[in-house]
Coordinates of C-alpha atoms (C1' of nucleotides) and ligand atoms in Angstrom, one line a residue:
Chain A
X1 CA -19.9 -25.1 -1.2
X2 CA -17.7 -22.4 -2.3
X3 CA -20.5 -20.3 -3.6
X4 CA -19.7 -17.8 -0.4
X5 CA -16.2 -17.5 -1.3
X6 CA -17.0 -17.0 -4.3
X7 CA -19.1 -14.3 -4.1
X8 CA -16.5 -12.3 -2.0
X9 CA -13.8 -13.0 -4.0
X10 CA -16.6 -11.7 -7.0
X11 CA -17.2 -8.1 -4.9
X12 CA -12.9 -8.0 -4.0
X13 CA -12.5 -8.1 -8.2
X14 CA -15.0 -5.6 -8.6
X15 CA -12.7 -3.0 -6.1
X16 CA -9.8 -0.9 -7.6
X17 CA -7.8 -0.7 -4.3
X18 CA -7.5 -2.8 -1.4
X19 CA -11.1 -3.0 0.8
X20 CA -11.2 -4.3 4.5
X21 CA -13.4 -7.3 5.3
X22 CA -15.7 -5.0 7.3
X23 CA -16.0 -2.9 3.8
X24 CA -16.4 -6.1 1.7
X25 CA -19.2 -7.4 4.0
X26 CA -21.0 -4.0 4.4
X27 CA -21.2 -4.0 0.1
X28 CA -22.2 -7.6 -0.2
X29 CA -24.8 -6.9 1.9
X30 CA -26.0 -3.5 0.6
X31 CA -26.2 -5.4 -2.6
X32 CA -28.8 -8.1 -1.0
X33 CA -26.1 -10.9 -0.2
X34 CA -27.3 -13.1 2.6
X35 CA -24.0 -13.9 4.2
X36 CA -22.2 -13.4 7.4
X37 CA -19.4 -11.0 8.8
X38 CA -17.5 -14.5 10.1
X39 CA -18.0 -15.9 6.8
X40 CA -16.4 -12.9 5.1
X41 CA -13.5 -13.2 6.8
X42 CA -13.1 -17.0 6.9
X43 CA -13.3 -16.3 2.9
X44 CA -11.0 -13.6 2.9
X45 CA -8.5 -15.5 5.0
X46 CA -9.4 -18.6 2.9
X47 CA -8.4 -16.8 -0.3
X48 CA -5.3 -15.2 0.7
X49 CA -3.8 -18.7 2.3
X50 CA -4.4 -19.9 -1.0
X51 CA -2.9 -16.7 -2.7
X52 CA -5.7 -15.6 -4.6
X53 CA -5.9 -12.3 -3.4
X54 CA -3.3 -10.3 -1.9
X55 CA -3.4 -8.8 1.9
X56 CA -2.1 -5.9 3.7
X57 CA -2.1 -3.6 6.7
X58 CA -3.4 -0.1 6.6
X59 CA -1.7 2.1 9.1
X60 CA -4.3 2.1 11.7
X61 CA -4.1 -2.2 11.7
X62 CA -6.7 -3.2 9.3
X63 CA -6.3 -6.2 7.3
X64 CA -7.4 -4.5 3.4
X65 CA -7.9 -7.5 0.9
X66 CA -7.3 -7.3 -3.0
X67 CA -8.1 -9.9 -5.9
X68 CA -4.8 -8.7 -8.2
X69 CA -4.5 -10.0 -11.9
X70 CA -2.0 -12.1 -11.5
X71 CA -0.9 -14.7 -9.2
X72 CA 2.7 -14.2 -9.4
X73 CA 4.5 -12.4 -6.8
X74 CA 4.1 -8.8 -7.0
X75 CA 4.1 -5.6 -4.6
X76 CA 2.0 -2.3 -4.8
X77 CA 1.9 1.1 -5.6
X78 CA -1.1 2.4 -3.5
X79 CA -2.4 5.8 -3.7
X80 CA -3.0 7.0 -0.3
X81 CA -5.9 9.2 -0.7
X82 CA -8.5 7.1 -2.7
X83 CA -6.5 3.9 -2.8
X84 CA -6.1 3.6 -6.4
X85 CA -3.9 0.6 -6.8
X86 CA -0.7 -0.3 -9.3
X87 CA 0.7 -3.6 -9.4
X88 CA 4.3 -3.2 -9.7
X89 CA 7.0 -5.7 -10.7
X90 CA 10.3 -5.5 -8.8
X91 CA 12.9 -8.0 -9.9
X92 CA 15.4 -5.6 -8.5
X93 CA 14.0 -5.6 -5.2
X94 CA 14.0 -9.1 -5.0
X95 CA 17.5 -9.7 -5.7
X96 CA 18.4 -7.0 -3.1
X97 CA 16.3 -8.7 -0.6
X98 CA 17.7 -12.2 -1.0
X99 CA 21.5 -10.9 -1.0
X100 CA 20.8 -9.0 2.1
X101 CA 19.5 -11.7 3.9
X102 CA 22.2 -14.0 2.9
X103 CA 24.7 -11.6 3.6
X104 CA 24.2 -11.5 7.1
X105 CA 23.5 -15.5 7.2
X106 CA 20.3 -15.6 6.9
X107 CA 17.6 -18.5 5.3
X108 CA 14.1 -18.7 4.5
X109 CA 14.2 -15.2 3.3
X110 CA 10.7 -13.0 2.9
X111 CA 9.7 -9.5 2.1
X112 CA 7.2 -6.6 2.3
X113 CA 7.6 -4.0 -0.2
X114 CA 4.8 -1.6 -0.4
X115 CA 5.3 1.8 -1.9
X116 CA 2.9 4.6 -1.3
X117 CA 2.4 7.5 -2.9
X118 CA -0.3 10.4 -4.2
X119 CA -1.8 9.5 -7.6
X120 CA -1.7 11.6 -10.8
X121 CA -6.0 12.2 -10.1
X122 CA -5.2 13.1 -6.6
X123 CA -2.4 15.3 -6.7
X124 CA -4.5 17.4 -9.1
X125 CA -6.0 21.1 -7.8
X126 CA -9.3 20.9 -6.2
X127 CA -12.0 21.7 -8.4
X128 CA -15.3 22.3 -7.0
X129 CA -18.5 21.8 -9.0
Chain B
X1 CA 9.2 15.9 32.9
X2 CA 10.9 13.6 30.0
X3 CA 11.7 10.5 32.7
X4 CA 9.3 8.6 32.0
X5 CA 9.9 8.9 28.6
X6 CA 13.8 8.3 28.5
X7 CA 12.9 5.6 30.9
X8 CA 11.2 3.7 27.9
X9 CA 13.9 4.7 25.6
X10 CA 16.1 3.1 27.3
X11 CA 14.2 0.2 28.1
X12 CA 14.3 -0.1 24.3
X13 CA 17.7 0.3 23.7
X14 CA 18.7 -2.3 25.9
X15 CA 16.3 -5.1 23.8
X16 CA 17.6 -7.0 20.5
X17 CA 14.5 -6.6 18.4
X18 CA 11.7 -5.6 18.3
X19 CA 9.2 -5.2 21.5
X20 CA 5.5 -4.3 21.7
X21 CA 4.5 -1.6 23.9
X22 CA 2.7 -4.6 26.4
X23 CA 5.9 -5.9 26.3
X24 CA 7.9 -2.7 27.4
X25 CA 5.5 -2.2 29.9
X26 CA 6.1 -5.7 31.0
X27 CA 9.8 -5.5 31.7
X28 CA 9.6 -2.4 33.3
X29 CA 7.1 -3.4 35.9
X30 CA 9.3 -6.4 36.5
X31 CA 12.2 -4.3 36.9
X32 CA 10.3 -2.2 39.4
X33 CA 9.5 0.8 37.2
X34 CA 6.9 2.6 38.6
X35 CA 4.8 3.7 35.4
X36 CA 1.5 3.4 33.3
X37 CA 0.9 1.3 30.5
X38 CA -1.1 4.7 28.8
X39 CA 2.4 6.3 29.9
X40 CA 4.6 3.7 28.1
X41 CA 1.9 3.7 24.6
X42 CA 1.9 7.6 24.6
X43 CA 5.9 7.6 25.4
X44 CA 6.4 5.2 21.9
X45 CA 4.5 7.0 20.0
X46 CA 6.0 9.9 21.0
X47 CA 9.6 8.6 20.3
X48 CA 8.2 7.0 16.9
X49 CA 6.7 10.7 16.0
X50 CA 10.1 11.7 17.0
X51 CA 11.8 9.4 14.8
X52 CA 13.8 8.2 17.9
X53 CA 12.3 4.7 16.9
X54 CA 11.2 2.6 14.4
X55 CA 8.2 0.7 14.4
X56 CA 6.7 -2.1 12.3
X57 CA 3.7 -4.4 12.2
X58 CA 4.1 -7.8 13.2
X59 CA 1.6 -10.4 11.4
X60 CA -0.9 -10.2 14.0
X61 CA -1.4 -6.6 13.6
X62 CA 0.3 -5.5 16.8
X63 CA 3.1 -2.4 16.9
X64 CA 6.5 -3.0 17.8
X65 CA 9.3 -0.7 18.4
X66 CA 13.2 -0.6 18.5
X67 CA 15.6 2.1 19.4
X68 CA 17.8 1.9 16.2
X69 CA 21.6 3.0 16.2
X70 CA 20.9 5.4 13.3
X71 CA 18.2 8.2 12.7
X72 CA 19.3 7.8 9.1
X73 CA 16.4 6.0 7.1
X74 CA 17.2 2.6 6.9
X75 CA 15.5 -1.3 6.5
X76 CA 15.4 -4.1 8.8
X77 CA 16.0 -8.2 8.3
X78 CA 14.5 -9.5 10.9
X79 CA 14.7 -13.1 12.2
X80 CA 11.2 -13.9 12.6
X81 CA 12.2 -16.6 15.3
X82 CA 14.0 -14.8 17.7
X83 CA 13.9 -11.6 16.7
X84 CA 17.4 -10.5 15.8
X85 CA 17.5 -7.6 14.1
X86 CA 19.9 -5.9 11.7
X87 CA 20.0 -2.7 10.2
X88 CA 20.3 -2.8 6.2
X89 CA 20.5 0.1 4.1
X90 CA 19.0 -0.3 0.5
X91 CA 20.0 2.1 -1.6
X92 CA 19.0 0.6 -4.7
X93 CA 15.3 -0.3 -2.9
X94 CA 15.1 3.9 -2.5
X95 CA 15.7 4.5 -5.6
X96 CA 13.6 1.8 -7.2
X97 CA 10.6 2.7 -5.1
X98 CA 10.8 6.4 -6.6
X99 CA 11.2 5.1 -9.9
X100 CA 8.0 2.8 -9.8
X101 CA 6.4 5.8 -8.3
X102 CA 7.2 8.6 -10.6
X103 CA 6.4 6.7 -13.1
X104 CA 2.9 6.2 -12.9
X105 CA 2.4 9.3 -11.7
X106 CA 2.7 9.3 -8.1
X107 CA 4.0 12.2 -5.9
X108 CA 5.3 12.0 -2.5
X109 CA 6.5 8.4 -2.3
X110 CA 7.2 6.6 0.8
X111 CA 7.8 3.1 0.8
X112 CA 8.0 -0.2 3.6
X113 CA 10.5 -2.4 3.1
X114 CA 11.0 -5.1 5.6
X115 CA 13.2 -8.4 5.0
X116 CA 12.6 -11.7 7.5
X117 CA 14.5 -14.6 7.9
X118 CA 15.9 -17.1 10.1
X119 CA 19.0 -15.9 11.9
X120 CA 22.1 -18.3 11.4
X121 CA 21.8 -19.0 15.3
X122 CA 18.6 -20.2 15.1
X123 CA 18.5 -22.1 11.9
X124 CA 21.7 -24.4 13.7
X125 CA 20.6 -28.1 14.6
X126 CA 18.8 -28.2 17.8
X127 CA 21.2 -29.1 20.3
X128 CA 20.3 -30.7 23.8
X129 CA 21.4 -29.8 27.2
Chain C
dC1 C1' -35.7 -40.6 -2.2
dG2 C1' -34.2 -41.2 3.3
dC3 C1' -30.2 -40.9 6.3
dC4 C1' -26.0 -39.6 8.3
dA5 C1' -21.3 -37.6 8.7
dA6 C1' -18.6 -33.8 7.5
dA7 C1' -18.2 -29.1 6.2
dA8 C1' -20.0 -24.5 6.1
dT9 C1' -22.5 -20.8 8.2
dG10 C1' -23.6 -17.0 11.3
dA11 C1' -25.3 -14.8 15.7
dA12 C1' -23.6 -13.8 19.7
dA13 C1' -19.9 -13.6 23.1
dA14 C1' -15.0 -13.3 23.9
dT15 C1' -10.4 -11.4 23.0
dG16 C1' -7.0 -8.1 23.1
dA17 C1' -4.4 -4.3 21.6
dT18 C1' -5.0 0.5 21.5
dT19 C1' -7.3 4.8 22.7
dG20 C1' -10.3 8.0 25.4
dT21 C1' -11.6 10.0 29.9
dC22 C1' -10.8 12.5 33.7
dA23 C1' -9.2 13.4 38.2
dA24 C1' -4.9 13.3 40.8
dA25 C1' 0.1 14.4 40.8
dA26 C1' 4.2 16.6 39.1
dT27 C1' 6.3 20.6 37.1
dC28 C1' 6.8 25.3 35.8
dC29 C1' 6.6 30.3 36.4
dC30 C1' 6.1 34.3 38.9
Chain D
dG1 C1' 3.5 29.8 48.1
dG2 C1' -0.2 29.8 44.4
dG3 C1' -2.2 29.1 40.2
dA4 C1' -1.6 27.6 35.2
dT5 C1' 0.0 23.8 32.5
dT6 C1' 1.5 19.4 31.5
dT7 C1' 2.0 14.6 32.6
dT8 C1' 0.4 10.6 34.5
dG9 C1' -2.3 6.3 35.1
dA10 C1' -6.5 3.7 36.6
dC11 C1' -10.3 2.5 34.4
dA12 C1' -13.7 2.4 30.8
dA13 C1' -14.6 2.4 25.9
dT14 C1' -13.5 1.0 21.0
dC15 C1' -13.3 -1.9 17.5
dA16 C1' -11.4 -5.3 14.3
dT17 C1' -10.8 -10.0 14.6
dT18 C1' -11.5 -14.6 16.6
dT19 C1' -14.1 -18.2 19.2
dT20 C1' -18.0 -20.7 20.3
dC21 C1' -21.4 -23.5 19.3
dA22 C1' -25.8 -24.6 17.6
dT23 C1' -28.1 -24.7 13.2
dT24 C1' -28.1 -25.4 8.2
dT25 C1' -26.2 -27.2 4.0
dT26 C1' -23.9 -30.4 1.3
dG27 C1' -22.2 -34.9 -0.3
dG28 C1' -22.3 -39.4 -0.7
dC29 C1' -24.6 -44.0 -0.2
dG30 C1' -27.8 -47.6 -0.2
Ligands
ZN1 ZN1 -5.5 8.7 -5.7
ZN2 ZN1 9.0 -9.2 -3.8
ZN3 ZN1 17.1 -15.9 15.2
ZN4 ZN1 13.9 2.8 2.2

DNA sequence: CGCCAAAATGAAAATGATTGTCAAAATCCC
DNA sequence: GGGATTTTGACAATCATTTTCATTTTGGCG
């Protein structure tokens, strides 16, 4: 029954960076997969509910999707030319976020830390041929 | 030739939190404003170029902006009942987002940090009447 | 096996925020 | 005033995402 999700959350571990579901269904199916754009997203959404992979929004709205190696909590360091992702620890940033909230009375306290950047490979001088 | 624009502005700066651009336009039809709701999308964007206001994503993908007292870069904590919104600064989130970045290589960081919670107002007992 | 209820699937239509178009209106400049 | 330029806004177009709903698949169960 899960075969479907399965094989999306399969083509998501295969991706360095985040890919939308419109991306993820457009490989699946250039790769023979019989499945449906609703069904890619209802297994994307699926997934991330139950925290398998992680979710967020590029600039112009899109939901991008990522299967990351660990289930803990975690933010990212996305390269913002080919996407290139680092999963980054920030134990620091928690603590900040938690006291901030509480300072100002606060409960039930989330965050979204994403830090964007140009990779190493990217920020190198074009080089043609 | 700005009106229209300072007209939004100030719609804006009269809200709490956050607003949507539907929203704006709302109110100031309501309020008898005579103006477009391409008028009021090209006016935020404008002011958000500008960095005369912030804007954010809400979880359903849809932009909201607020007139903030400072042009300074700052956070928000948000209460993600009503909407009450405070501006945090977070030096130590700055610096730890260049860190993680320089680190693995990254140039030109940026970073989005947003806190939510549940305002002290509105995590009180439900009172009736 | 047969048989049925529940869950999953997907094609097609609906939604809804945002953007593009383009002609009319306001503003500027001389 | 008159023409160039910018701004405006009604309306249409986009496009990711969601709904609908009929069909298919799956999972027992006797
Ligand atoms: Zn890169
Ligand atoms: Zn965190
Ligand atoms: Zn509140
Ligand atoms: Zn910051």
């Amino acid at each position: 029954m899960t075969t479907r999700r399965d094989a999306v959350h399969d083509t998501l571990r295969k991706s360095e960076g985040f890919r939308s579901a419109q991306d993820v269904y457009a490989e699946m199916r250039l790769h023979g997969a019989k499945i449906g754009l609703t069904t890619v997203y209802r297994a994307l959404q699926a997934l991330a509910d139950g925290g398998k992979v992680d979710v967020l929004r590029t600039d112009d709205g899109e939901s991008v999707y990522r299967a990351c190696a660990t289930d803990a909590h975690h933010h990212h360091l996305v390269c913002r030319r080919c996407g290139h992702t680092v999963e980054v620890a920030g134990p620091a940033v928690e603590r900040w976020a938690e006291m901030v909230g509480s300072e100002h009375g606060f409960t039930e306290i989330t965050h979204t830390v994403e830090v964007f950047g140009t990779c190493s490979s990217c920020s190198m001088p074009a080089r043609i041929g």
